[in-house]
Short mmCIF file of C-alpha atoms in Angstrom, two decimals:
data_model
loop_
_atom_site.label_atom_id
_atom_site.label_comp_id
_atom_site.label_asym_id
_atom_site.label_seq_id
_atom_site.Cartn_x
_atom_site.Cartn_y
_atom_site.Cartn_z
CA ARG A 725 118.49 126.80 73.29
CA TYR A 726 114.72 127.36 73.32
CA GLN A 727 114.17 124.76 70.61
CA LEU A 728 116.41 122.22 72.30
CA SER A 729 114.65 122.76 75.65
CA SER A 730 111.25 122.36 73.99
CA GLU A 731 112.26 119.18 72.09
CA ILE A 732 113.68 117.49 75.18
CA GLN A 733 110.52 118.20 77.23
CA GLN A 734 108.24 117.07 74.42
CA ARG A 735 110.15 113.78 74.07
CA ILE A 736 109.82 113.10 77.80
CA MET A 737 106.09 113.87 77.76
CA ALA A 738 105.55 111.60 74.71
CA ALA A 739 107.67 108.70 76.15
CA GLU A 740 106.05 105.69 77.81
CA VAL A 741 106.97 105.26 81.50
CA PRO A 742 108.95 101.98 81.79
CA PRO A 743 106.64 99.16 83.01
CA ALA A 744 108.65 98.43 86.12
CA LEU A 745 108.61 102.14 87.06
CA GLU A 746 104.93 102.49 86.30
CA ASP A 747 104.15 99.48 88.57
CA ALA A 748 106.35 100.95 91.36
CA ILE A 749 104.65 104.42 91.14
CA LEU A 750 101.05 103.04 90.93
CA GLY A 751 101.72 100.46 93.66
CA ALA A 752 103.13 103.20 95.99
CA TYR A 753 100.12 105.36 95.30
CA GLU A 754 97.72 102.49 96.09
CA ARG A 755 99.47 101.94 99.48
CA LEU A 756 99.26 105.67 100.15
CA ARG A 757 95.57 105.71 99.18
CA ARG A 758 94.78 102.77 101.54
CA ASP A 759 96.71 104.43 104.46
CA VAL A 760 94.90 107.79 103.90
CA ALA A 761 91.52 106.09 103.52
CA ALA A 762 92.07 104.11 106.74
CA ALA A 763 92.71 107.39 108.55
CA GLY A 764 89.53 108.88 107.08
CA GLY A 765 91.24 111.26 104.71
CA ALA A 766 90.15 110.04 101.28
CA GLY A 767 87.69 111.93 99.14
CA PRO A 768 84.08 110.81 98.61
CA ASP A 769 85.12 108.86 95.52
CA GLY A 770 87.93 107.08 97.45
CA ASP A 771 90.52 109.01 95.56
CA VAL A 772 93.38 110.74 97.28
CA ARG A 773 94.73 113.93 95.71
CA VAL A 774 98.51 114.23 95.93
CA SER A 775 101.22 116.81 95.83
CA MET A 776 104.17 115.95 93.59
CA ARG A 777 107.48 117.79 93.44
CA SER A 778 111.02 117.30 92.40
CA SER A 779 114.09 116.81 94.53
CA ALA A 780 117.45 117.01 92.76
CA LEU A 781 121.01 116.45 93.81
CA GLY A 782 122.89 119.66 94.50
CA GLU A 783 119.89 122.04 94.39
CA ASP A 784 120.66 123.42 97.81
CA ALA A 785 124.51 123.32 97.48
CA ALA A 786 126.52 126.38 98.50
CA GLY A 787 127.03 128.72 95.56
CA ALA A 788 124.65 126.77 93.26
CA THR A 789 121.21 126.93 94.83
CA PHE A 790 118.56 126.09 92.31
CA ALA A 791 115.76 124.76 94.56
CA GLY A 792 112.38 125.80 93.16
CA GLN A 793 113.44 125.73 89.46
CA PHE A 794 111.61 122.52 88.72
CA LYS A 795 107.85 122.08 88.63
CA SER A 796 105.62 121.09 91.54
CA LEU A 797 102.04 119.93 90.97
CA LEU A 798 99.42 119.99 93.68
CA GLY A 799 95.99 118.31 93.84
CA VAL A 800 96.88 115.58 91.26
CA ARG A 801 94.22 112.91 90.82
CA SER A 802 95.17 109.24 90.69
CA GLU A 803 94.58 108.83 86.94
CA ASN A 804 97.03 111.66 86.16
CA ILE A 805 99.95 110.61 88.33
CA LEU A 806 102.08 109.20 85.52
CA ASP A 807 101.59 112.32 83.32
CA ALA A 808 102.37 114.53 86.28
CA TYR A 809 105.54 112.49 86.94
CA LYS A 810 106.71 113.03 83.37
CA GLU A 811 105.83 116.72 83.50
CA ILE A 812 107.98 117.20 86.60
CA VAL A 813 110.88 115.23 85.14
CA ALA A 814 110.59 117.27 81.92
CA SER A 815 110.88 120.48 83.98
CA LYS A 816 114.57 119.74 84.53
CA HIS A 817 114.96 120.77 80.93
CA THR A 818 113.16 124.16 80.95
CA LEU A 819 115.15 126.93 79.31
CA HIS A 820 115.73 128.56 82.71
CA ALA A 821 116.98 125.34 84.37
CA MET A 822 119.28 124.42 81.46
CA SER A 823 120.74 127.96 81.22
CA TYR A 824 121.40 128.00 84.95
CA ARG A 825 123.39 124.72 84.87
CA LEU A 826 125.24 125.74 81.64
CA ASN A 827 126.31 129.13 83.15
CA ARG A 828 127.61 127.45 86.29
CA GLY A 829 129.33 124.48 84.62
CA ILE A 830 127.00 121.95 86.12
CA ARG A 831 126.69 118.89 83.90
CA ASP A 832 123.17 117.60 83.24
CA GLU A 833 124.15 114.08 84.29
CA ASP A 834 125.35 115.39 87.68
CA VAL A 835 121.81 116.58 88.55
CA ALA A 836 119.93 113.34 89.30
CA MET A 837 116.23 114.03 90.04
CA CYS A 838 113.50 112.14 91.82
CA VAL A 839 109.83 112.99 92.22
CA GLY A 840 108.38 112.97 95.69
CA CYS A 841 104.70 112.34 96.25
CA MET A 842 102.45 112.79 99.36
CA ALA A 843 98.80 113.20 100.10
CA LEU A 844 97.61 116.78 99.71
CA VAL A 845 96.42 118.22 102.97
CA ASN A 846 93.43 120.54 102.79
CA ALA A 847 95.14 122.82 105.30
CA ARG A 848 93.41 125.51 107.38
CA ALA A 849 96.64 127.46 107.28
CA GLY A 850 100.20 126.84 106.03
CA GLY A 851 103.49 128.50 105.69
CA VAL A 852 107.27 128.40 105.58
CA MET A 853 109.39 128.15 108.72
CA TYR A 854 113.05 129.15 109.05
CA SER A 855 114.79 127.52 111.97
CA ARG A 856 117.05 130.63 112.14
CA ASN A 857 116.80 134.20 110.89
CA PRO A 858 117.75 133.97 107.16
CA LEU A 859 119.03 137.60 107.19
CA ASN A 860 121.01 137.53 110.50
CA VAL A 861 123.09 134.48 111.47
CA ARG A 862 123.37 135.77 115.08
CA ASP A 863 119.61 135.73 115.55
CA ALA A 864 118.62 132.15 116.54
CA SER A 865 114.89 132.89 116.58
CA VAL A 866 112.45 130.80 114.54
CA TYR A 867 110.71 132.74 111.74
CA ILE A 868 107.34 131.61 110.40
CA ASN A 869 105.55 133.17 107.40
CA SER A 870 101.98 131.98 106.98
CA VAL A 871 98.75 132.44 105.06
CA TRP A 872 95.20 130.91 105.16
CA CYS A 873 94.88 127.47 103.58
CA LEU A 874 97.63 126.16 101.26
CA PRO A 875 100.92 128.02 101.52
CA THR A 876 101.62 128.49 97.80
CA ALA A 877 101.16 132.24 98.24
CA VAL A 878 104.01 132.34 100.81
CA VAL A 879 106.37 130.98 98.13
CA ASP A 880 105.09 132.90 95.08
CA GLY A 881 104.49 136.22 96.91
CA THR A 882 100.90 136.71 95.71
CA THR A 883 99.49 137.43 99.11
CA PRO A 884 100.87 139.36 102.16
CA THR A 885 101.92 136.88 104.81
CA ASP A 886 101.68 136.84 108.57
CA LEU A 887 104.90 136.76 110.50
CA PHE A 888 105.58 134.97 113.73
CA VAL A 889 108.96 135.16 115.42
CA VAL A 890 109.51 132.60 118.21
CA ASP A 891 112.36 132.94 120.72
CA ARG A 892 114.08 129.60 120.68
CA ALA A 893 115.53 129.75 124.13
CA LYS A 894 112.43 131.07 125.96
CA ARG A 895 109.98 129.26 123.62
CA THR A 896 107.87 132.45 123.58
CA MET A 897 106.39 134.59 120.80
CA ARG A 898 108.79 137.50 120.26
CA GLU A 899 106.87 139.19 117.45
CA ARG A 900 103.52 138.72 115.75
CA VAL A 901 102.48 140.64 112.62
CA ILE A 902 99.04 139.86 111.12
CA ASN A 903 98.50 141.20 107.60
CA HIS A 904 95.30 141.63 105.65
CA LYS A 905 94.88 138.67 103.31
CA ASP A 906 92.03 138.98 100.83
CA SER A 907 92.56 135.75 98.92
CA ARG A 908 93.63 132.13 99.64
CA THR A 909 94.58 129.01 97.74
CA VAL A 910 92.45 125.89 98.19
CA PRO A 911 92.25 122.48 96.38
CA ASP A 912 89.85 122.64 93.46
CA GLU A 913 86.90 120.25 93.34
CA GLY A 914 88.19 118.81 90.04
CA GLU A 915 91.94 118.82 90.11
CA GLY A 916 94.70 121.29 90.97
CA LEU A 917 94.20 124.51 92.96
CA ARG A 918 92.04 127.59 92.83
CA ARG A 919 92.12 131.04 94.38
CA GLU A 920 89.14 132.26 96.38
CA ALA A 921 88.20 135.35 98.43
CA VAL A 922 88.80 135.12 102.18
CA PRO A 923 85.61 135.69 104.20
CA GLU A 924 85.55 139.13 105.78
CA ALA A 925 85.52 137.65 109.32
CA GLU A 926 88.86 135.99 108.65
#
């Protein structure tokens, strides 16, 4: 299985993106770049770093949840968008993803995938919000886990997160837990992301 997984991914990475698809991707990026630049959000070189991630049919279906198995790339520069696109598409065929589908009887052709792309926000803080308590269906409060800067640490668990619980009916803060966070994730000056220490005052 490992050899098959590796061969499929290598073939996708070595393949040329079809011209019509390449034109569509680059044309959409140029429209995004113009919109962000008009709003004053482009970098000093006029480039707009983007976040790219997969979205696949059935990844949040009951009994077969596989959201998060495929690759996400953050801070991608314009000249690397096509390679990033292929890398994300190829991630559908990692050993983990293929084994998951095989063990659950999900055919490869039934998992259509697209790649979403949006401008990367250099966030002051970010997080994950649950519109209901994920551990108690009777609790209708909103649960927010957050960290300084980009919220990758909320998802991968590398940093303790803050917790905010909001009472939906009263629209008031029911609970607030602030944890010590000694590192944060920020966009790198070149491409991608980097970890840095959080200033003591924060």
